[in-house]
Coordinates of C-alpha atoms in Angstrom, one line a residue:
P145 CA -0.2 -0.4 -0.5
S146 CA 2.7 2.4 0.3
F147 CA 3.9 1.5 -3.1
Q148 CA 0.8 2.1 -4.5
K149 CA 0.4 5.4 -6.8
K150 CA 3.9 6.4 -6.9
G151 CA 4.1 4.8 -10.1
V152 CA 6.9 2.3 -9.0
A153 CA 4.2 -0.9 -10.7
R154 CA 4.7 1.6 -13.9
M155 CA 8.3 2.0 -13.3
L156 CA 9.6 -1.3 -13.1
M157 CA 7.2 -2.6 -16.1
E158 CA 8.6 0.4 -18.0
E159 CA 12.0 -1.6 -17.0
T160 CA 11.2 -5.2 -17.9
L161 CA 9.1 -4.2 -22.0
N162 CA 12.6 -2.3 -22.5
Y163 CA 14.6 -5.6 -21.3
M164 CA 12.5 -7.7 -22.9
K165 CA 12.8 -6.1 -26.9
K166 CA 16.4 -5.8 -26.0
V167 CA 16.9 -9.8 -26.0
G168 CA 14.3 -9.7 -28.9
V169 CA 10.7 -10.5 -27.1
D170 CA 8.5 -9.4 -29.7
T171 CA 5.3 -10.5 -27.2
V172 CA 4.1 -9.8 -23.7
Y173 CA 1.0 -12.6 -22.9
T174 CA -0.3 -12.0 -19.2
F175 CA -3.3 -13.3 -17.2
V176 CA -5.9 -11.2 -15.2
N177 CA -9.1 -11.3 -13.8
W178 CA -11.3 -9.4 -15.4
R179 CA -12.8 -8.8 -12.2
D180 CA -10.3 -7.1 -11.2
W181 CA -10.8 -4.0 -12.9
G182 CA -7.5 -1.2 -11.1
L183 CA -5.2 -4.4 -13.1
L184 CA -7.3 -3.6 -16.3
Q185 CA -6.7 0.0 -16.3
F186 CA -3.3 -0.4 -15.0
F187 CA -2.6 -2.8 -18.7
D188 CA -3.9 -1.0 -20.8
A189 CA -2.3 2.2 -20.2
M190 CA 0.8 0.2 -20.4
G191 CA -0.8 -0.4 -24.2
F192 CA -1.4 -3.9 -23.2
R193 CA -4.7 -4.6 -25.9
R194 CA -6.9 -7.9 -25.7
G195 CA -5.4 -10.6 -27.5
D196 CA -6.7 -13.4 -30.0
M197 CA -6.3 -16.2 -27.4
I198 CA -8.7 -17.1 -23.6
N199 CA -8.1 -18.4 -20.5
L200 CA -10.1 -22.3 -19.9
E201 CA -10.4 -23.6 -16.7
F202 CA -11.9 -26.1 -15.4
K203 CA -12.2 -27.6 -12.0
I204 CA -12.7 -31.0 -10.3
E205 CA -14.7 -31.5 -7.2
D206 CA -13.8 -33.9 -4.4

């Protein structure tokens, strides 16, 4: 909480993406919970867009 709204996540993401570009990565994928509006806004602000793949899950009950 003390680091929130201070640009720390943005700085870390920018450094990570710059490094990935430097080593030849051309696409970054991530999983985000659709209900986590704050995280969706963060990734949107960083330039991430909805891709062509979806995540499927199957819950195995006991």
